[in-house]
mmCIF file of C-alpha atoms and ligand atoms in Angstrom:
data_model
loop_
_atom_site.group_PDB
_atom_site.id
_atom_site.type_symbol
_atom_site.label_atom_id
_atom_site.label_comp_id
_atom_site.label_asym_id
_atom_site.label_seq_id
_atom_site.Cartn_x
_atom_site.Cartn_y
_atom_site.Cartn_z
ATOM 1 C CA UNK A 1 13.953 -82.882 129.238
ATOM 2 C CA UNK A 2 13.877 -83.907 125.560
ATOM 3 C CA UNK A 3 11.146 -86.258 124.447
ATOM 4 C CA UNK A 4 12.264 -89.729 123.473
ATOM 5 C CA UNK A 5 12.177 -91.072 119.936
ATOM 6 C CA UNK A 6 9.119 -93.213 120.581
ATOM 7 C CA UNK A 7 7.109 -90.143 121.518
ATOM 8 C CA UNK A 8 7.677 -88.279 118.297
ATOM 9 C CA UNK A 9 4.705 -89.695 116.392
ATOM 10 C CA UNK A 10 2.223 -88.371 118.890
ATOM 11 C CA UNK A 11 3.907 -85.001 119.315
ATOM 12 C CA UNK A 12 3.783 -84.395 115.579
ATOM 13 C CA UNK A 13 0.281 -83.101 116.086
ATOM 14 C CA UNK A 14 0.485 -80.119 118.420
ATOM 15 C CA UNK A 15 -1.850 -77.217 117.605
ATOM 16 C CA UNK A 16 -1.199 -73.784 119.117
ATOM 17 C CA UNK A 17 -4.173 -71.437 119.590
ATOM 18 C CA UNK A 18 -3.455 -67.701 119.870
ATOM 19 C CA UNK A 19 -5.886 -64.863 120.618
ATOM 20 C CA UNK A 20 -4.465 -61.491 119.566
ATOM 21 C CA UNK A 21 -5.958 -58.131 120.434
ATOM 22 C CA UNK A 22 -3.856 -55.053 119.728
ATOM 23 C CA UNK A 23 -0.510 -56.858 119.985
ATOM 24 C CA UNK A 24 1.385 -55.095 117.190
ATOM 25 C CA UNK A 25 4.619 -54.904 119.180
ATOM 26 C CA UNK A 26 4.891 -58.620 119.908
ATOM 27 C CA UNK A 27 2.857 -60.579 117.362
ATOM 28 C CA UNK A 28 5.690 -61.119 114.868
ATOM 29 C CA UNK A 29 8.199 -62.198 117.492
ATOM 30 C CA UNK A 30 5.872 -64.603 119.249
ATOM 31 C CA UNK A 31 4.947 -66.221 115.924
ATOM 32 C CA UNK A 32 8.628 -66.621 115.068
ATOM 33 C CA UNK A 33 9.252 -68.240 118.452
ATOM 34 C CA UNK A 34 6.262 -70.566 118.152
ATOM 35 C CA UNK A 35 7.178 -71.663 114.620
ATOM 36 C CA UNK A 36 10.761 -72.343 115.693
ATOM 37 C CA UNK A 37 9.438 -75.241 117.770
ATOM 38 C CA UNK A 38 9.631 -78.369 115.626
ATOM 39 C CA UNK A 39 6.854 -80.072 117.522
ATOM 40 C CA UNK A 40 4.354 -77.410 116.395
ATOM 41 C CA UNK A 41 2.202 -78.781 113.630
ATOM 42 C CA UNK A 42 -0.402 -76.000 113.398
ATOM 43 C CA UNK A 43 -0.784 -72.408 114.631
ATOM 44 C CA UNK A 44 -4.223 -70.802 114.610
ATOM 45 C CA UNK A 45 -4.228 -67.070 115.327
ATOM 46 C CA UNK A 46 -7.463 -65.164 115.815
ATOM 47 C CA UNK A 47 -7.237 -61.402 115.470
ATOM 48 C CA UNK A 48 -9.870 -60.038 117.801
ATOM 49 C CA UNK A 49 -10.847 -56.860 115.952
ATOM 50 C CA UNK A 50 -7.485 -55.174 116.566
ATOM 51 C CA UNK A 51 -7.203 -51.510 115.664
ATOM 52 C CA UNK A 52 -3.439 -51.029 116.089
ATOM 53 C CA UNK A 53 -2.161 -52.765 112.949
ATOM 54 C CA UNK A 54 -1.937 -56.304 114.393
ATOM 55 C CA UNK A 55 -4.299 -57.543 111.717
ATOM 56 C CA UNK A 56 -2.179 -56.105 108.901
ATOM 57 C CA UNK A 57 0.918 -57.740 110.384
ATOM 58 C CA UNK A 58 -0.906 -61.050 110.572
ATOM 59 C CA UNK A 59 -1.977 -60.888 106.950
ATOM 60 C CA UNK A 60 1.721 -60.695 106.030
ATOM 61 C CA UNK A 61 2.155 -64.126 107.649
ATOM 62 C CA UNK A 62 -0.445 -65.814 105.461
ATOM 63 C CA UNK A 63 1.374 -68.097 103.039
ATOM 64 C CA UNK A 64 4.745 -67.667 104.830
ATOM 65 C CA UNK A 65 4.434 -70.945 106.679
ATOM 66 C CA UNK A 66 1.859 -73.597 105.830
ATOM 67 C CA UNK A 67 1.321 -74.292 109.526
ATOM 68 C CA UNK A 68 -0.329 -70.876 110.105
ATOM 69 C CA UNK A 69 -4.047 -70.144 109.857
ATOM 70 C CA UNK A 70 -5.189 -66.558 110.481
ATOM 71 C CA UNK A 71 -8.809 -65.895 111.394
ATOM 72 C CA UNK A 72 -10.328 -62.479 112.029
ATOM 73 C CA UNK A 73 -13.105 -61.133 114.196
ATOM 74 C CA UNK A 74 -14.518 -57.961 112.689
ATOM 75 C CA UNK A 75 -15.598 -56.840 116.153
ATOM 76 C CA UNK A 76 -13.719 -57.421 119.406
ATOM 77 C CA UNK A 77 -15.191 -60.414 121.249
ATOM 78 C CA UNK A 78 -12.670 -61.416 123.935
ATOM 79 C CA UNK A 79 -10.004 -64.077 124.480
ATOM 80 C CA UNK A 80 -12.472 -66.873 125.203
ATOM 81 C CA UNK A 81 -14.383 -66.306 121.970
ATOM 82 C CA UNK A 82 -11.087 -66.352 120.037
ATOM 83 C CA UNK A 83 -9.864 -69.577 121.629
ATOM 84 C CA UNK A 84 -13.205 -71.343 121.155
ATOM 85 C CA UNK A 85 -13.253 -70.345 117.493
ATOM 86 C CA UNK A 86 -9.644 -71.446 116.979
ATOM 87 C CA UNK A 87 -10.416 -74.770 118.642
ATOM 88 C CA UNK A 88 -12.941 -75.623 115.922
ATOM 89 C CA UNK A 89 -10.007 -75.534 113.449
ATOM 90 C CA UNK A 90 -7.552 -77.505 115.572
ATOM 91 C CA UNK A 91 -6.347 -80.709 113.896
ATOM 92 C CA UNK A 92 -3.664 -81.587 116.442
ATOM 93 C CA UNK A 93 -4.036 -84.472 118.871
ATOM 94 C CA UNK A 94 -2.836 -82.008 121.500
ATOM 95 C CA UNK A 95 -3.836 -78.347 121.751
ATOM 96 C CA UNK A 96 -2.084 -75.610 123.741
ATOM 97 C CA UNK A 97 -3.114 -72.014 124.428
ATOM 98 C CA UNK A 98 -0.576 -69.260 123.768
ATOM 99 C CA UNK A 99 -0.869 -65.480 124.356
ATOM 100 C CA UNK A 100 0.244 -63.059 121.655
ATOM 101 C CA UNK A 101 2.751 -61.442 124.031
ATOM 102 C CA UNK A 102 6.187 -62.612 125.162
ATOM 103 C CA UNK A 103 5.421 -63.529 128.784
ATOM 104 C CA UNK A 104 5.680 -67.285 128.184
ATOM 105 C CA UNK A 105 8.297 -69.352 126.313
ATOM 106 C CA UNK A 106 7.278 -71.683 123.494
ATOM 107 C CA UNK A 107 10.455 -73.655 124.200
ATOM 108 C CA UNK A 108 8.518 -74.963 127.233
ATOM 109 C CA UNK A 109 5.939 -76.715 124.997
ATOM 110 C CA UNK A 110 7.733 -80.052 125.090
ATOM 111 C CA UNK A 111 7.779 -80.098 128.874
ATOM 112 C CA UNK A 112 4.139 -79.013 129.096
ATOM 113 C CA UNK A 113 2.723 -81.601 126.705
ATOM 114 C CA UNK A 114 4.911 -84.449 127.950
ATOM 115 C CA UNK A 115 2.378 -85.810 130.491
ATOM 116 C CA UNK A 116 -0.251 -85.957 127.724
ATOM 117 C CA UNK A 117 2.129 -87.674 125.306
ATOM 118 C CA UNK A 118 3.032 -90.166 128.016
ATOM 119 C CA UNK A 119 -0.642 -90.875 128.706
ATOM 120 C CA UNK A 120 -0.498 -89.580 132.287
ATOM 121 C CA UNK A 121 -3.228 -86.975 131.859
ATOM 122 C CA UNK A 122 -5.439 -85.238 129.311
ATOM 123 C CA UNK A 123 -4.871 -81.805 130.839
ATOM 124 C CA UNK A 124 -1.591 -80.106 131.804
ATOM 125 C CA UNK A 125 -1.054 -76.599 133.186
ATOM 126 C CA UNK A 126 2.309 -74.822 133.094
ATOM 127 C CA UNK A 127 2.885 -73.286 136.535
ATOM 128 C CA UNK A 128 4.697 -69.950 136.853
ATOM 129 C CA UNK A 129 4.920 -70.484 140.610
ATOM 130 C CA UNK A 130 6.800 -73.794 140.434
ATOM 131 C CA UNK A 131 9.755 -72.215 138.637
ATOM 132 C CA UNK A 132 11.723 -70.252 141.263
ATOM 133 C CA UNK A 133 13.798 -68.246 138.735
ATOM 134 C CA UNK A 134 10.819 -66.469 137.184
ATOM 135 C CA UNK A 135 10.280 -62.718 136.972
ATOM 136 C CA UNK A 136 6.970 -63.029 138.743
ATOM 137 C CA UNK A 137 6.717 -60.076 141.153
ATOM 138 C CA UNK A 138 4.452 -60.099 144.162
ATOM 139 C CA UNK A 139 2.040 -57.474 142.804
ATOM 140 C CA UNK A 140 -1.750 -57.279 142.461
ATOM 141 C CA UNK A 141 -1.722 -59.503 139.366
ATOM 142 C CA UNK A 142 -0.004 -62.242 141.363
ATOM 143 C CA UNK A 143 -2.267 -61.754 144.370
ATOM 144 C CA UNK A 144 -5.292 -62.014 142.066
ATOM 145 C CA UNK A 145 -3.922 -65.177 140.464
ATOM 146 C CA UNK A 146 -3.322 -66.633 143.926
ATOM 147 C CA UNK A 147 -6.902 -65.846 144.998
ATOM 148 C CA UNK A 148 -8.386 -67.453 141.874
ATOM 149 C CA UNK A 149 -6.139 -70.499 142.330
ATOM 150 C CA UNK A 150 -7.155 -70.924 145.973
ATOM 151 C CA UNK A 151 -10.830 -70.605 145.083
ATOM 152 C CA UNK A 152 -10.457 -73.275 142.385
ATOM 153 C CA UNK A 153 -8.678 -75.541 144.868
ATOM 154 C CA UNK A 154 -11.338 -75.014 147.513
ATOM 155 C CA UNK A 155 -14.339 -75.515 145.240
ATOM 156 C CA UNK A 156 -12.995 -78.446 143.252
ATOM 157 C CA UNK A 157 -10.652 -80.214 145.701
ATOM 158 C CA UNK A 158 -7.581 -79.358 143.638
ATOM 159 C CA UNK A 159 -4.005 -78.639 144.654
ATOM 160 C CA UNK A 160 -3.008 -76.277 141.884
ATOM 161 C CA UNK A 161 -0.316 -73.622 142.292
ATOM 162 C CA UNK A 162 -1.290 -71.564 139.212
ATOM 163 C CA UNK A 163 -4.825 -71.883 137.878
ATOM 164 C CA UNK A 164 -4.916 -68.739 135.659
ATOM 165 C CA UNK A 165 -1.758 -69.671 133.723
ATOM 166 C CA UNK A 166 -1.976 -69.154 129.988
ATOM 167 C CA UNK A 167 -0.136 -72.408 129.211
ATOM 168 C CA UNK A 168 -2.911 -74.946 129.342
ATOM 169 C CA UNK A 169 -2.497 -78.033 127.161
ATOM 170 C CA UNK A 170 -5.167 -80.597 126.379
ATOM 171 C CA UNK A 171 -5.984 -83.732 124.564
ATOM 172 C CA UNK A 172 -7.882 -81.907 121.807
ATOM 173 C CA UNK A 173 -10.896 -84.207 121.785
ATOM 174 C CA UNK A 174 -11.254 -83.841 125.537
ATOM 175 C CA UNK A 175 -11.196 -80.032 125.293
ATOM 176 C CA UNK A 176 -13.768 -80.148 122.496
ATOM 177 C CA UNK A 177 -16.054 -82.274 124.631
ATOM 178 C CA UNK A 178 -16.388 -79.554 127.300
ATOM 179 C CA UNK A 179 -19.514 -77.321 127.134
ATOM 180 C CA UNK A 180 -17.596 -74.044 126.980
ATOM 181 C CA UNK A 181 -19.375 -70.724 126.497
ATOM 182 C CA UNK A 182 -17.030 -68.070 127.965
ATOM 183 C CA UNK A 183 -16.094 -65.155 125.729
ATOM 184 C CA UNK A 184 -13.459 -63.400 127.858
ATOM 185 C CA UNK A 185 -10.680 -64.301 130.282
ATOM 186 C CA UNK A 186 -13.158 -66.446 132.245
ATOM 187 C CA UNK A 187 -12.540 -69.197 129.699
ATOM 188 C CA UNK A 188 -9.636 -70.350 131.891
ATOM 189 C CA UNK A 189 -11.689 -71.019 135.042
ATOM 190 C CA UNK A 190 -14.499 -72.441 132.939
ATOM 191 C CA UNK A 191 -12.105 -75.007 131.474
ATOM 192 C CA UNK A 192 -10.698 -75.842 134.905
ATOM 193 C CA UNK A 193 -14.171 -76.239 136.360
ATOM 194 C CA UNK A 194 -15.456 -78.526 133.601
ATOM 195 C CA UNK A 195 -12.275 -80.598 133.639
ATOM 196 C CA UNK A 196 -12.960 -81.332 137.292
ATOM 197 C CA UNK A 197 -16.640 -81.985 136.717
ATOM 198 C CA UNK A 198 -15.604 -84.585 134.139
ATOM 199 C CA UNK A 199 -13.293 -86.211 136.701
ATOM 200 C CA UNK A 200 -10.116 -85.565 134.733
ATOM 201 C CA UNK A 201 -6.964 -84.726 136.703
ATOM 202 C CA UNK A 202 -4.819 -81.671 135.989
ATOM 203 C CA UNK A 203 -1.040 -82.158 136.037
ATOM 204 C CA UNK A 204 1.188 -79.107 136.612
ATOM 205 C CA UNK A 205 4.729 -78.620 135.329
ATOM 206 C CA UNK A 206 7.086 -75.662 135.982
ATOM 207 C CA UNK A 207 7.366 -73.090 133.186
ATOM 208 C CA UNK A 208 9.314 -69.900 132.627
ATOM 209 C CA UNK A 209 7.560 -66.548 132.858
ATOM 210 C CA UNK A 210 8.522 -62.941 132.345
ATOM 211 C CA UNK A 211 5.678 -60.614 133.231
ATOM 212 C CA UNK A 212 4.784 -57.638 131.060
ATOM 213 C CA UNK A 213 3.420 -54.441 132.545
ATOM 214 C CA UNK A 214 0.170 -52.627 131.746
ATOM 215 C CA UNK A 215 2.290 -50.057 129.866
ATOM 216 C CA UNK A 216 3.709 -52.907 127.785
ATOM 217 C CA UNK A 217 0.205 -54.064 126.893
ATOM 218 C CA UNK A 218 -1.031 -56.319 129.706
ATOM 219 C CA UNK A 219 -4.806 -56.124 129.515
ATOM 220 C CA UNK A 220 -6.210 -58.340 132.228
ATOM 221 C CA UNK A 221 -7.883 -56.344 135.091
ATOM 222 C CA UNK A 222 -9.003 -57.015 138.649
ATOM 223 C CA UNK A 223 -12.571 -57.314 137.367
ATOM 224 C CA UNK A 224 -11.443 -60.361 135.376
ATOM 225 C CA UNK A 225 -10.350 -61.975 138.662
ATOM 226 C CA UNK A 226 -13.775 -61.412 140.190
ATOM 227 C CA UNK A 227 -15.433 -62.797 137.069
ATOM 228 C CA UNK A 228 -13.107 -65.819 137.200
ATOM 229 C CA UNK A 229 -14.214 -66.630 140.746
ATOM 230 C CA UNK A 230 -17.853 -66.114 139.785
ATOM 231 C CA UNK A 231 -17.383 -68.548 136.885
ATOM 232 C CA UNK A 232 -15.822 -71.163 139.203
ATOM 233 C CA UNK A 233 -18.837 -70.829 141.525
ATOM 234 C CA UNK A 234 -21.394 -70.966 138.722
ATOM 235 C CA UNK A 235 -20.065 -74.178 137.183
ATOM 236 C CA UNK A 236 -19.550 -75.777 140.602
ATOM 237 C CA UNK A 237 -23.220 -75.477 141.499
ATOM 238 C CA UNK A 238 -24.607 -76.173 138.018
HETATM 239 N N1 GTP B 1 -7.757 -57.998 127.059
HETATM 240 C C1 GTP B 1 -8.084 -58.650 125.968
HETATM 241 N N2 GTP B 1 -7.223 -59.563 125.476
HETATM 242 C C2 GTP B 1 -7.592 -60.194 124.394
HETATM 243 C C3 GTP B 1 -8.847 -59.931 123.807
HETATM 244 N N3 GTP B 1 -8.969 -60.708 122.767
HETATM 245 C C4 GTP B 1 -7.832 -61.420 122.679
HETATM 246 N N4 GTP B 1 -6.983 -61.111 123.676
HETATM 247 C C5 GTP B 1 -5.637 -61.711 123.895
HETATM 248 O O1 GTP B 1 -5.626 -62.480 125.083
HETATM 249 C C6 GTP B 1 -4.280 -62.640 125.528
HETATM 250 C C7 GTP B 1 -4.169 -62.398 127.034
HETATM 251 O O2 GTP B 1 -4.077 -61.035 127.362
HETATM 252 P P1 GTP B 1 -3.041 -60.468 128.448
HETATM 253 O O3 GTP B 1 -3.272 -59.019 128.563
HETATM 254 O O4 GTP B 1 -1.660 -60.905 128.104
HETATM 255 O O5 GTP B 1 -3.509 -61.128 129.757
HETATM 256 P P2 GTP B 1 -2.777 -62.058 130.763
HETATM 257 O O6 GTP B 1 -2.684 -61.348 132.029
HETATM 258 O O7 GTP B 1 -1.536 -62.624 130.194
HETATM 259 O O8 GTP B 1 -3.875 -63.147 130.944
HETATM 260 P P3 GTP B 1 -3.938 -64.683 130.648
HETATM 261 O O9 GTP B 1 -4.474 -64.835 129.267
HETATM 262 O O10 GTP B 1 -4.888 -65.181 131.687
HETATM 263 O O11 GTP B 1 -2.562 -65.241 130.798
HETATM 264 C C8 GTP B 1 -3.431 -61.703 124.683
HETATM 265 O O12 GTP B 1 -2.813 -62.461 123.669
HETATM 266 C C9 GTP B 1 -4.483 -60.758 124.106
HETATM 267 O O13 GTP B 1 -4.060 -60.176 122.900
HETATM 268 C C10 GTP B 1 -9.727 -58.963 124.352
HETATM 269 O O14 GTP B 1 -10.825 -58.691 123.914
HETATM 270 N N5 GTP B 1 -9.297 -58.348 125.430
HETATM 271 MG MG1 MG B 2 -0.311 -62.422 128.590
#
């Protein structure tokens, strides 16, 4: 659904945060797709000490579009460290997290941020499960995501269908107010946990998804699922 005219002032300020680690094959295309979205006001990409040429590709983007900021970690630190660093540069009223691969569709941004623009919530998650047409096979990645989602629901009284989704959008000031410290993939559950501790609801909307394989560069591992659950437990009993 297209946003109405009266919404356009607030959506002018959408910042997109991208962590990129060895994503040479997809970084250019995902940036093109993100920048094609008119509602995107700022893109902050953090190269996480890539060794495959991603960093060189990113430097070619500097100056190509005034909306892009490229930051570099000399040493690999993890997705959470990248997103937290990017967040300190975010000037948008709304901030969304984007991976440097092609699993998610930036053309879903409007739908994802709509509940924030409309004042319904400060936090929105795009759910891969709620969209029946998705290429979302029932493999170990999906089972792991399901387990993490159920644990989040159990510990925090939620009814989420897809907690580990990459597409998480926030009122930027709200996200900044959370005491985040995660450096890796456990940033996602840490954000979910603190959102609940602050009493803020999470709205879900359906999004498209096309999974990539490990051969195509998917890097998350079963250990990250265990760490996610551990993070949910830690914050719950803090
Ligand atoms: N594995 C890994 N990814 C990193 C790191 N730093 C940044 N990233 C980026 O984090 C993003 C997520 O990695 P993916 O392998 O796509 O993982 P995923 O299964 O999609 O996981 P989610 O981020 O939870 O959706 C990608 O854009 C990576 O390039 C790092 O140190 N390790
Ligand atoms: Mg991904």
